[in-house]
Coordinates of C-alpha atoms in Angstrom, one line a residue:
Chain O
X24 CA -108.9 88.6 -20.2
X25 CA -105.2 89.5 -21.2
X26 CA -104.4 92.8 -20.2
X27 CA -101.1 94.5 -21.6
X28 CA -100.7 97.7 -20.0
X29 CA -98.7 100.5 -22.2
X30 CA -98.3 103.2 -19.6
X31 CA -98.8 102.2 -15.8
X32 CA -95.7 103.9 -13.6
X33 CA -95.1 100.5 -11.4
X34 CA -91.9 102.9 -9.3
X35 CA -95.0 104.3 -7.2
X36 CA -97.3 101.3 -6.5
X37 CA -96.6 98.3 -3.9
X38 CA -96.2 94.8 -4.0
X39 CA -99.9 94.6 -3.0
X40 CA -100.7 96.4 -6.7
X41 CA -99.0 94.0 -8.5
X42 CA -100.7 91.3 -7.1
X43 CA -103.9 92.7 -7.7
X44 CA -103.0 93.2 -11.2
X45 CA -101.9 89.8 -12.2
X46 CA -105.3 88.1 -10.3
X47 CA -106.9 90.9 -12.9
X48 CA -104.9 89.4 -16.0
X49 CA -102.4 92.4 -16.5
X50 CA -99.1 90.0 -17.9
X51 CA -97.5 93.1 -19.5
X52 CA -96.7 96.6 -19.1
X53 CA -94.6 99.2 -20.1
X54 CA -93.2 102.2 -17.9
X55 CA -92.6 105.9 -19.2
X56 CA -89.8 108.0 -17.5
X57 CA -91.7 110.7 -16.2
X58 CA -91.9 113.5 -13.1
X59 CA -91.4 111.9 -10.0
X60 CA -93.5 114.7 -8.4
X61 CA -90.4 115.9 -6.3
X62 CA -88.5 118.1 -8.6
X63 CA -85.2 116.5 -9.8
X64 CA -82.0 119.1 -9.3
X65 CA -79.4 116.5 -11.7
X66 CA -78.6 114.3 -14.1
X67 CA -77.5 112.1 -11.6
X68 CA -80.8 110.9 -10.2
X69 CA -82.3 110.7 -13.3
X70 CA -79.3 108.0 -14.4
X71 CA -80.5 106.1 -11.5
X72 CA -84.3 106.8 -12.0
X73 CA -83.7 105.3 -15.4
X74 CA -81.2 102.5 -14.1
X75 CA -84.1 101.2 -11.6
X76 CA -86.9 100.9 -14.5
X77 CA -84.4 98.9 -16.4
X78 CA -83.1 97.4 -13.4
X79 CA -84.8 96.5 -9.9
X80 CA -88.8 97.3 -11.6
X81 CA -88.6 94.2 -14.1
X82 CA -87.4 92.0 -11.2
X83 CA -89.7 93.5 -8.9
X84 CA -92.6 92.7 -11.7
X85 CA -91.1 89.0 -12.5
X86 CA -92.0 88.2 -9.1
X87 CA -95.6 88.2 -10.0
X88 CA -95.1 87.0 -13.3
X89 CA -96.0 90.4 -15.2
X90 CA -93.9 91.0 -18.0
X91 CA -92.1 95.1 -17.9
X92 CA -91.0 97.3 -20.6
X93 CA -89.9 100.9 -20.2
X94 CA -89.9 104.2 -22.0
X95 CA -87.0 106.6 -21.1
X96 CA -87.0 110.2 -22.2
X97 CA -86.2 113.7 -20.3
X98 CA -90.0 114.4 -19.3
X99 CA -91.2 117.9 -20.6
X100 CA -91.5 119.4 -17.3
X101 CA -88.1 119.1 -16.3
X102 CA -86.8 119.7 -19.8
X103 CA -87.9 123.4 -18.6
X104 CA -85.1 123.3 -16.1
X105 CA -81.5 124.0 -17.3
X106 CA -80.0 121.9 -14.7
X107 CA -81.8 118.7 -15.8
X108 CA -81.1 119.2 -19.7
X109 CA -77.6 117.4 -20.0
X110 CA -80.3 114.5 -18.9
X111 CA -80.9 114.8 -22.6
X112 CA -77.0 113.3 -23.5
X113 CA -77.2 110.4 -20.9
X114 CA -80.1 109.3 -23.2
X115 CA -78.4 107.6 -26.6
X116 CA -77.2 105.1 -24.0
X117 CA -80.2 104.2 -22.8
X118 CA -82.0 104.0 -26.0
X119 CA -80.0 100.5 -26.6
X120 CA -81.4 98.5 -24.1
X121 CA -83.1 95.7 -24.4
X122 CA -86.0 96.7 -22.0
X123 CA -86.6 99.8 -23.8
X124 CA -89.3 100.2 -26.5
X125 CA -89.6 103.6 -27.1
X126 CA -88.7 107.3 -26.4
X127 CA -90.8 108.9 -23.5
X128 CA -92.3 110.8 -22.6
X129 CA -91.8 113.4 -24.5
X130 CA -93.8 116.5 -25.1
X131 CA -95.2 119.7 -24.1
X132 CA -96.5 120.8 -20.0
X133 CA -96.2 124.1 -20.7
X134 CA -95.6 124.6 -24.2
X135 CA -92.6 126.6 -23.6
X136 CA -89.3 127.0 -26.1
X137 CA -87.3 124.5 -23.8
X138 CA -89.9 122.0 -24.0
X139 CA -90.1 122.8 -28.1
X140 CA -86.0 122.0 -28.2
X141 CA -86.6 118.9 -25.8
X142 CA -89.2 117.4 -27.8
X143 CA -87.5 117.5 -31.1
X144 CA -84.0 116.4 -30.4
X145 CA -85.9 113.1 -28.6
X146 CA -88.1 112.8 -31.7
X147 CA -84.7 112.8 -33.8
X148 CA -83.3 110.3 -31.2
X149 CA -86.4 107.9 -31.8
X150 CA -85.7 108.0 -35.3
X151 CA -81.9 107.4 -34.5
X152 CA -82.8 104.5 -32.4
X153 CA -85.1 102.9 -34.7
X154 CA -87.8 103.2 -31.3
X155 CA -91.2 104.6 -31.5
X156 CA -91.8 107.6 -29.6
X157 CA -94.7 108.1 -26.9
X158 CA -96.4 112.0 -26.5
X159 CA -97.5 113.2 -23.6
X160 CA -100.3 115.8 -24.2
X161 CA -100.2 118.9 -21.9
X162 CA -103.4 119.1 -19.6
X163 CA -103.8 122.8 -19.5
X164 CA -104.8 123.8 -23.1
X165 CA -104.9 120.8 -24.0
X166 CA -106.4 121.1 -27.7
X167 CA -103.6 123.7 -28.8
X168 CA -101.4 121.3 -27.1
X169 CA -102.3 118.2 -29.1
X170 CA -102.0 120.6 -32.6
X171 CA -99.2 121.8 -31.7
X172 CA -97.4 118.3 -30.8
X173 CA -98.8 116.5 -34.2
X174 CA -97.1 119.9 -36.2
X175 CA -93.9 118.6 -34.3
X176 CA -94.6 114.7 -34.7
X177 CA -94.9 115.9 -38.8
X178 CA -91.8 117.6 -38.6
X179 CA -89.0 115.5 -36.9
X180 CA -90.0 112.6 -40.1
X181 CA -90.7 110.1 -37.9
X182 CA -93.7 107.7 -39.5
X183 CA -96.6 108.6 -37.7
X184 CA -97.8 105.0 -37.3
X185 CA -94.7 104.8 -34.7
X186 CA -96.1 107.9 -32.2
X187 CA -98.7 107.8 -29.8
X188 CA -100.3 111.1 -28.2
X189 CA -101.1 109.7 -24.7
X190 CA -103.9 111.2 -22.2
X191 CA -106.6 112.2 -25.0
X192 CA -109.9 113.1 -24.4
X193 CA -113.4 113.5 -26.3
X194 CA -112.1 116.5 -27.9
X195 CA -108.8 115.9 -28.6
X196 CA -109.2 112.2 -30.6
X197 CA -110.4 113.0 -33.3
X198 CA -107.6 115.0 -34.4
X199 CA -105.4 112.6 -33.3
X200 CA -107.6 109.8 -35.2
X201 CA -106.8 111.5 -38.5
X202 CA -102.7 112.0 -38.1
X203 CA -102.2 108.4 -38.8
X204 CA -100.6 108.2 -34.5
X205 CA -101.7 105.7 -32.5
X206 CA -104.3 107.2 -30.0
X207 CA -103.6 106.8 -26.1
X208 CA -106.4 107.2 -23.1
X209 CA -105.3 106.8 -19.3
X210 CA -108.5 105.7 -17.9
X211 CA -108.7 107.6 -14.0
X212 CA -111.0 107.6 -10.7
X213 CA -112.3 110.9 -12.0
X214 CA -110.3 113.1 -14.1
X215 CA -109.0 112.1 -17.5
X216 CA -111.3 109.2 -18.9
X217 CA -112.9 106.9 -17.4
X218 CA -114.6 103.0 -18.5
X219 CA -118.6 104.2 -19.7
X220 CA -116.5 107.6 -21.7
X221 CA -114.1 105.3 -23.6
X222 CA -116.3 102.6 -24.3
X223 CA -118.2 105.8 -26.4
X224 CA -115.0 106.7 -28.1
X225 CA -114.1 103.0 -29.1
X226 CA -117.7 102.8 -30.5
X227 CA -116.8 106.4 -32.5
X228 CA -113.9 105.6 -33.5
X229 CA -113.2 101.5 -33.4
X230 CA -110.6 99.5 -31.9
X231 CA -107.7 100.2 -34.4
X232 CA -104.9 102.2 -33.0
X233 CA -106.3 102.5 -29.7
X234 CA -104.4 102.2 -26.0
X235 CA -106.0 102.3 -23.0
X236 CA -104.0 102.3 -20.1
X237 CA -104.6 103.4 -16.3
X238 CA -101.0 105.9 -16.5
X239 CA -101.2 105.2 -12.4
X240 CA -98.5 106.3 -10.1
X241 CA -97.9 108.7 -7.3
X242 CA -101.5 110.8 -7.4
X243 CA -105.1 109.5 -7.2
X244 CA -104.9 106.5 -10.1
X245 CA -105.7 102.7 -10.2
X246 CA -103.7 100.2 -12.1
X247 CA -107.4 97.8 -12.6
X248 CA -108.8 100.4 -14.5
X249 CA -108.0 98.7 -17.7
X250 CA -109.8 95.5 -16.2
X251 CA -113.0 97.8 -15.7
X252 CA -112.5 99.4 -19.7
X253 CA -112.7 95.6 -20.7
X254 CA -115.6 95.0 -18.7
X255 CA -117.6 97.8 -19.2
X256 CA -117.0 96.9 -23.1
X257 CA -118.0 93.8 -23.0
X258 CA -121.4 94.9 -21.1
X259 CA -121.9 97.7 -23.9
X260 CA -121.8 94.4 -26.4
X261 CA -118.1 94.2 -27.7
X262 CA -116.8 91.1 -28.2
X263 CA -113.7 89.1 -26.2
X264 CA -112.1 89.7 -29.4
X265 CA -112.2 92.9 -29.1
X266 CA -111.4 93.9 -26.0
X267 CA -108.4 91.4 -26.6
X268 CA -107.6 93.5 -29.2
X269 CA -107.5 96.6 -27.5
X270 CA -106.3 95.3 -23.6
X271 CA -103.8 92.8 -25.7
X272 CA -102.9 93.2 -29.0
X273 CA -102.7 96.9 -30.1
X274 CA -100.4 97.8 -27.4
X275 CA -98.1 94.8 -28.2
X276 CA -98.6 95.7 -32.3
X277 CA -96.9 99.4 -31.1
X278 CA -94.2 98.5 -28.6
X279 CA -93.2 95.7 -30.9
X280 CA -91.9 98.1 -33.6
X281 CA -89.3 98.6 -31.2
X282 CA -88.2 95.2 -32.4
X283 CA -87.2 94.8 -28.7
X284 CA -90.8 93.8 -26.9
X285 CA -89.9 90.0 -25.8
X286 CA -93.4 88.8 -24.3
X287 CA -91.8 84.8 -24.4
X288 CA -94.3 82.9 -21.9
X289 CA -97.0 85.6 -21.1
X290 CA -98.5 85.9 -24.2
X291 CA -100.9 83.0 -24.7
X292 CA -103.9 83.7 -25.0
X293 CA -105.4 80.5 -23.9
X294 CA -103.9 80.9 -20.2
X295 CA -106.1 82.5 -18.8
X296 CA -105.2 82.1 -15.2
X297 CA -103.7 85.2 -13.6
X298 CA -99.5 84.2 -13.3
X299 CA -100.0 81.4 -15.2
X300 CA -97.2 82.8 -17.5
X301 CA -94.2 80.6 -18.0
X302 CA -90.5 81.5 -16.4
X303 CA -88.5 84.5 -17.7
X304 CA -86.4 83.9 -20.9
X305 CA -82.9 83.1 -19.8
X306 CA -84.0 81.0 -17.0
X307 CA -81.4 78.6 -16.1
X308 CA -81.3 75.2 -14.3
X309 CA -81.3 74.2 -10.9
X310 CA -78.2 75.6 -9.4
X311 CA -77.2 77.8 -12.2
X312 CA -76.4 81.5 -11.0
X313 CA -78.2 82.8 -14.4
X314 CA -81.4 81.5 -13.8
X315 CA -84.1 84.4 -13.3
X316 CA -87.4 84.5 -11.1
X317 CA -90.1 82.8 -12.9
X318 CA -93.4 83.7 -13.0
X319 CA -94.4 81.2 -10.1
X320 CA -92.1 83.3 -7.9
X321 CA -89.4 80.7 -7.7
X322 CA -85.6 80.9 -8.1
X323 CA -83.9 77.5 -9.7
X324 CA -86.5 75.7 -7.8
X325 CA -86.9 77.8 -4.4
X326 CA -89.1 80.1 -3.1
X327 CA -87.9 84.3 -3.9
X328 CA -87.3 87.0 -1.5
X329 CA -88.7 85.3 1.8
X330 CA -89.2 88.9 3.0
X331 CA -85.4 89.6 3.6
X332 CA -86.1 88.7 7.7
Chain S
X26 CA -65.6 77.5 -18.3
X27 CA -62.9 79.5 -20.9
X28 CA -63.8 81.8 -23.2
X29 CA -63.3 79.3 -26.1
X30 CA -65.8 76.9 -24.6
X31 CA -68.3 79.6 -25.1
X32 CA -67.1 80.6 -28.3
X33 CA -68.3 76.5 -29.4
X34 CA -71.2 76.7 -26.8
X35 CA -72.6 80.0 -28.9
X36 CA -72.3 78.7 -33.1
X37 CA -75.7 77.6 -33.2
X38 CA -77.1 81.1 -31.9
X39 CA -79.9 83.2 -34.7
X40 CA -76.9 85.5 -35.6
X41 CA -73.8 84.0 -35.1
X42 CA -72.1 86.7 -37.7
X43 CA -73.1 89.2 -35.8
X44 CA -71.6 88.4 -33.1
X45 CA -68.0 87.1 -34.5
X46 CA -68.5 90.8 -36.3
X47 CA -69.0 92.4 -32.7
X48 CA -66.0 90.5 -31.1
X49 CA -63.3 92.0 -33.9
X50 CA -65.0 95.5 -33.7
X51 CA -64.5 95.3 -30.0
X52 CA -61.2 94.1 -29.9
X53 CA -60.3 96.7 -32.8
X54 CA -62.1 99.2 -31.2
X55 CA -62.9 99.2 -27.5
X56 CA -64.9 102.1 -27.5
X57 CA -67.5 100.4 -29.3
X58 CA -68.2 97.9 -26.4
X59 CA -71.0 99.0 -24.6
X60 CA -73.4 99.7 -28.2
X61 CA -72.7 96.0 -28.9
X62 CA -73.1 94.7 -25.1
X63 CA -76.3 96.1 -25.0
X64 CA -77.1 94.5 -28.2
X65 CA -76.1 90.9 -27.4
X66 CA -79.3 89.6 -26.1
X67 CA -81.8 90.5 -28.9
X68 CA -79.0 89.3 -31.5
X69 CA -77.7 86.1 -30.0
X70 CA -81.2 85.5 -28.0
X71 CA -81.2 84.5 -24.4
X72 CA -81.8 80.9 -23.9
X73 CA -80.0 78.5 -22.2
X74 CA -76.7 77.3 -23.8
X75 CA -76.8 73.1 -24.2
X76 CA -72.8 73.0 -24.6
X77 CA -72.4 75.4 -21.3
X78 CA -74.2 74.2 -19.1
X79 CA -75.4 77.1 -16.7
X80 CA -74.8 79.8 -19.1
X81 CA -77.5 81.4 -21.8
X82 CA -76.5 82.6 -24.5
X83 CA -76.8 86.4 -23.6
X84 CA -74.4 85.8 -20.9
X85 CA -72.0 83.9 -22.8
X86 CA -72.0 86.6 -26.1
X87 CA -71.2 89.4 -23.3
X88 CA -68.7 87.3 -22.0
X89 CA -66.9 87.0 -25.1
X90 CA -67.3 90.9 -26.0
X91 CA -65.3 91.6 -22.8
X92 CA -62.7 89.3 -22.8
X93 CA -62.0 90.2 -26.7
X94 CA -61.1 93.2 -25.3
X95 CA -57.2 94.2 -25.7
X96 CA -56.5 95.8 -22.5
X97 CA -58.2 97.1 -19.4
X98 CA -60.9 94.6 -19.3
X99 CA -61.3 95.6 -15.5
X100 CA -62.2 99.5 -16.3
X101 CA -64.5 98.0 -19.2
X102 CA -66.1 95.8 -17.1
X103 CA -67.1 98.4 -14.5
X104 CA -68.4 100.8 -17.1
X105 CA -70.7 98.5 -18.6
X106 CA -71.7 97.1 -15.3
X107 CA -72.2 100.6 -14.4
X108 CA -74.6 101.8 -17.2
X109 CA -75.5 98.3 -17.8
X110 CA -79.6 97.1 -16.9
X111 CA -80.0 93.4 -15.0
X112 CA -78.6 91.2 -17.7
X113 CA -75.9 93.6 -18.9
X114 CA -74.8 93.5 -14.9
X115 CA -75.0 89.9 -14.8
X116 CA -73.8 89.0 -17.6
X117 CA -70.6 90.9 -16.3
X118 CA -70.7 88.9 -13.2
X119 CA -71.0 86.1 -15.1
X120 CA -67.5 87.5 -17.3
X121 CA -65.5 88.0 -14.2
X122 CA -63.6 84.7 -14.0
X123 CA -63.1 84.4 -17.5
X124 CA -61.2 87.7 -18.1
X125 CA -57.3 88.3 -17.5
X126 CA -58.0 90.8 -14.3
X127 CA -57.2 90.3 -10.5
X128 CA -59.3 92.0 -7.6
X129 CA -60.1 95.5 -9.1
X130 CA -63.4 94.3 -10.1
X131 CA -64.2 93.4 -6.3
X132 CA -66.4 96.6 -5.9
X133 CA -69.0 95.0 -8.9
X134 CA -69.4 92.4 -6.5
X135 CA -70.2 94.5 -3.4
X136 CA -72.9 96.4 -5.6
X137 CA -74.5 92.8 -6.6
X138 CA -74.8 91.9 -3.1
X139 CA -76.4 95.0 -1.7
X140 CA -79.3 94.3 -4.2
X141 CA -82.1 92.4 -3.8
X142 CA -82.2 90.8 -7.1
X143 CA -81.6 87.2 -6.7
X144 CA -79.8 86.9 -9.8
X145 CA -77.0 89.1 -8.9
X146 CA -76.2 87.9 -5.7
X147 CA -76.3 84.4 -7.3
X148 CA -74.2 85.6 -9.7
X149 CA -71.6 87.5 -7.2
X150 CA -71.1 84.5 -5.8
X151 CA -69.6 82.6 -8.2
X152 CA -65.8 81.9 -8.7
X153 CA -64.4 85.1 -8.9
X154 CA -66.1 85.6 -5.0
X155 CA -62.5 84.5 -3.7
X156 CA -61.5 88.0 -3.9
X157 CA -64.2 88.7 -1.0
X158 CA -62.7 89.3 2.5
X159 CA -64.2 86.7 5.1
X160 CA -66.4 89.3 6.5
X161 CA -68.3 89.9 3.1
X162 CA -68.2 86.5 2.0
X163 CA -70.1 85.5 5.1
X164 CA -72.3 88.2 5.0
X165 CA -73.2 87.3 1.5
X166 CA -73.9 83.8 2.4
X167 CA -76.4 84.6 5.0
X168 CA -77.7 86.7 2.6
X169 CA -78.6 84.2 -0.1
X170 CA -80.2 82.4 2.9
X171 CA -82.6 85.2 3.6
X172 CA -83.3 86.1 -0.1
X173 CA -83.6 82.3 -0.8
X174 CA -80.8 81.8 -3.5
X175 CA -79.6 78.1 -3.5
X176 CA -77.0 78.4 -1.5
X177 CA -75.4 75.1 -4.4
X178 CA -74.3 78.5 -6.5
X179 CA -71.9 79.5 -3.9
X180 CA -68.5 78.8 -5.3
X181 CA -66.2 77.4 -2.9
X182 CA -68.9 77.1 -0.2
X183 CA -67.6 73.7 2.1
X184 CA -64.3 75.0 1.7
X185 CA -64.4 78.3 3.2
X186 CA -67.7 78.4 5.6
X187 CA -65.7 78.8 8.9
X188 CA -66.8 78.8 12.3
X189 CA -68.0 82.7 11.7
X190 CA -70.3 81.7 9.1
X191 CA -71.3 78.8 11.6
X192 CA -71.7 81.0 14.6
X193 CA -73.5 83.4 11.9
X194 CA -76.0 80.4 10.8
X195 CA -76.9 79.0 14.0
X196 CA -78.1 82.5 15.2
X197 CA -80.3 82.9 11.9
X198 CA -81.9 79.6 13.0
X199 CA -82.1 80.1 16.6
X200 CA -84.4 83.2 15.6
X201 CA -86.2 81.0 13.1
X202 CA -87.1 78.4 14.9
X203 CA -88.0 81.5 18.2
X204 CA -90.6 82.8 15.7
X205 CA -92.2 78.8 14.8
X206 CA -90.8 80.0 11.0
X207 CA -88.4 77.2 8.9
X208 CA -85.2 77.2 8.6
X209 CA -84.0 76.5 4.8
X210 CA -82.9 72.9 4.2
X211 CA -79.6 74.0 2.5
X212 CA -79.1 76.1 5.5
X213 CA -79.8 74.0 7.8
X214 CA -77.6 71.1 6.0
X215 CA -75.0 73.1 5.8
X216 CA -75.0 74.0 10.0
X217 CA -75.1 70.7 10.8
X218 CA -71.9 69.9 8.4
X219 CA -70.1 72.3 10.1
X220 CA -71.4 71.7 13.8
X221 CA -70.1 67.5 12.8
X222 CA -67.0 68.4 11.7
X223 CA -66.4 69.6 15.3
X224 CA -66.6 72.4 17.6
X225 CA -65.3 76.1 15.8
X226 CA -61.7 76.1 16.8
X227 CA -61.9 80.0 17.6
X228 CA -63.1 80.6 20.9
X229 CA -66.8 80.6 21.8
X230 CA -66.7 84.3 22.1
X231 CA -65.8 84.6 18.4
X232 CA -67.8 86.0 16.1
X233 CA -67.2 87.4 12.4
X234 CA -65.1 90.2 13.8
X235 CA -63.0 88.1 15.5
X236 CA -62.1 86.1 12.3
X237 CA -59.1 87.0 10.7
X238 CA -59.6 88.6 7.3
X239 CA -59.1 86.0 4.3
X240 CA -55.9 87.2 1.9
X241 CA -57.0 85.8 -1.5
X242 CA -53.6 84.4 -2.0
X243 CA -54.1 82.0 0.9
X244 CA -55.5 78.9 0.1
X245 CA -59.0 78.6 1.4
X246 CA -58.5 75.8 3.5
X247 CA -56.2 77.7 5.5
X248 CA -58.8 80.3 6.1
X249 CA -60.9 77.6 7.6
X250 CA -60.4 78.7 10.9

């Protein structure tokens, strides 16, 4: 089973996660900027928030050969505070690099005017940027919350087959299902969605424009939850096909609109041995100062980061 | 490695018009130089380059936008280093030697180093690594040692290991071998080249500190001891 994870916040998990995940067959994933859960008080440490999930978190990941992707975007809980809105001119920058594949997320928490200002200048910046754009739905009220963000999504132009409304639910999908977005569902211990729930929505709906992802990070979350969505689909008599289909290739059919999603050496899907991925792109030769971690977790030929002791 | 040997190296990348396009926009206009460094990779793809050996052609396209620059190559440098994600900063690394600049882009190198990705240290420790002070160069050294960089992409490395990096080197394994772990084989090559060629000729009480700092104008051999 190929997992590709679309929205999985690697900054908060440990070395030990990422283990666990590649033995589980997750090869790819893809991180949105969001709350830290410590308030933020500048632009500043948002510059190096978004600097490390360009930066240090794809090396970090390389190590155990999973692929990583980000999303950048001034969250909309902090778009509420003015000293965090000049985030929102640090973010054309951003929007150029290679390792990003779309803008978010964006959204409403509290449906509030700043978030309403936030949300369509990033949806204009997707467009600008030729990236698709991923929406967080608020949790408290959340059914006005999803209208609402669709009536936005309409609004800014952008084709609605390059959104996604993230963290949807039995009652929010199927207005979702009928905006032409792509639907997102963060699969949790106990709260949002969990395996037997989505395996009934995927047998309402079907497999097309469906994510599943576990959205883990600081709070009570667990990155194999996609693993268990896969299995508990499989048991409720979907086929490998189309679990691939939903764990694989609908997440890589989104992010690749970005034009920017470079999966070289993880995505066979005949390997089906956790890390058996290939080495990064760019690696070099024995000796050469390019050459990047491959997936076996060696460097030109030598074991990586013996611990730093 | 010049600029024009990448240049040749790069003809046979997916969009070479793109990138001859990107070079006279940057040298025209040097504002424009971070939308198109960003750019290189996805445009002039990132595999290795046959006719530069060690290079891939991300690096090498970057390396061309910054020396096509027409003046302050150092203050470009550190900007898009600055704002720049893994490959943008070592693809500057990579740039260093190849651009008309002297030490001002020394601090890029300190930033590499205090990392932990592999890449840049490796990368920080290429040519343009003269213009570290003895103290730093050492440090570094031991550093690829612990983080298991090859310590082969050291520029310079016979040449300037002195009897700090020696004293420095024999501690790392004395601890090594204390706690039954291994001691690298380059590392442990490299010790027993400099224990051969003869006892330090500082005192035994001298460690790094004691070590004179290295001007980059002096040739390396004479920073030897």
């Amino acid at each position: 089973m190929r997992i590709f994870d679309p929205h999985i916040h690697m900054t908060s998990r440990t070395t030990d996660d990422y283990e666990r995940m590649a033995a589980a067959g997750v090869r790819a994933v893809v991180e949105p900027a969001f709350w830290l859960g410590q308030p933020r008080t500048s632009p500043d440490s948002f510059a190096d928030y978004f600097d490390a999930i360009i930066g240090w978190e794809p090396f970090r990941a390389s190590q155990f050969g999973v692929r990583h992707h980000a999303t950048i975007a001034l969250n909309p809980k902090e778009a509420n505070d003015p000293r965090c809105r000049p985030v929102l001119d640090l973010l054309p920058r951003y929007l150029e690099k290679d390792g990003v594949v779309a803008v978010g997320e964006i959204g409403y928490d509290s449906m509030t005017p700043a978030e309403d200002e936030a949300f369509a200048a990033q949806l204009a910046l997707a467009v600008d940027h030729g990236l698709p754009a991923m929406v967080h739905t608020p949790h408290r009220d959340k059914a006005r919350g999803v209208e609402r963000s669709l009536a936005v999504v309409a609004e800014s132009g952008i084709d609605p087959c390059r959104v996604v409304l993230d963290h949807l639910n039995e009652v929010t999908a199927g207005l979702v299902r009928d905006s032409g977005c792509w639907l997102g569902f963060s699969i949790y211990p106990d709260t949002k969605m969990s395996p037997p729930r989505m395996v009934e929505l995927l047998r309402l709906y079907g497999t097309e424009r469906m994510l599943v992802n576990s959205a883990a990070d600081w709070g009570r979350s667990d990155p194999l939850l996609t693993r268990a969505t896969g299995e508990a689909m499989l048991l409720a008599g979907f086929t490998a096909d189309d679990v691939d289909r939903v764990l694989w290739r609908n997440p890589v059919e989104f992010y690749a609109q970005s034009g920017r999603l470079d999966l070289t050496g993880v995505d066979d899907a005949d390997a089906d041995a956790p890390g058996a991925a290939g080495g990064q792109p760019g690696a070099g030769g024995a000796g050469s100062a390019g050459g990047a971690a491959s997936a076996g977790g060696t460097f030109a030929g030598n074991s990586i980061l013996r611990g730093g002791s | 490695m010049t600029p024009e040997r990448l240049r040749a190296a790069l003809r046979g990348v997916p969009d070479p018009e793109w990138l001859d396009a990107a070079i006279e926009r940057v040298a025209a206009d040097p504002a424009t130089v971070p939308r198109f460094f960003a750019a290189a990779a996805r445009r002039c793809g990132r595999g290795p380059l046959p006719d530069a050996p060690g290079w891939t052609a991300d690096e090498a396209a970057r390396a061309l936008l910054l020396a096509a620059l027409p003046a302050d190559h150092a203050g470009h440098a550190a900007d898009v280093y600055r704002h720049g994600d893994a490959a943008e900063k070592l693809a500057v690394l990579r740039a260093l030697p190849l651009l008309p600049i002297g030490a001002e882009c020394e601090p890029l190198l300190h930033d590499a180093i205090r990392t932990n990705d592999t890449r840049l240290i490796a990368a920080a420790l290429g040519p343009y690594s003269r213009h570290l002070d003895a103290d730093a160069w050492r440090q570094a050294v031991l550093k690829c040692v612990f983080t298991g960089v090859p310590l082969a992409v050291v520029h310079d490395l016979d040449a300037r290991a002195d009897a700090g990096l020696a004293a420095m080197l024999g501690g790392f394994a004395v601890e090594r071998r204390a706690a039954g772990r291994e001691v690298p084989a380059d590392a442990a090559a490299l010790l027993d080249r400099l224990t051969a060629a003869g006892s330090p000729t500082v005192g035994p009480a001298a460690g790094p500190a004691a070590s004179p700092v290295a001007d980059p104008a002096v040739p390396s051999d004479a920073r030897k001891a």
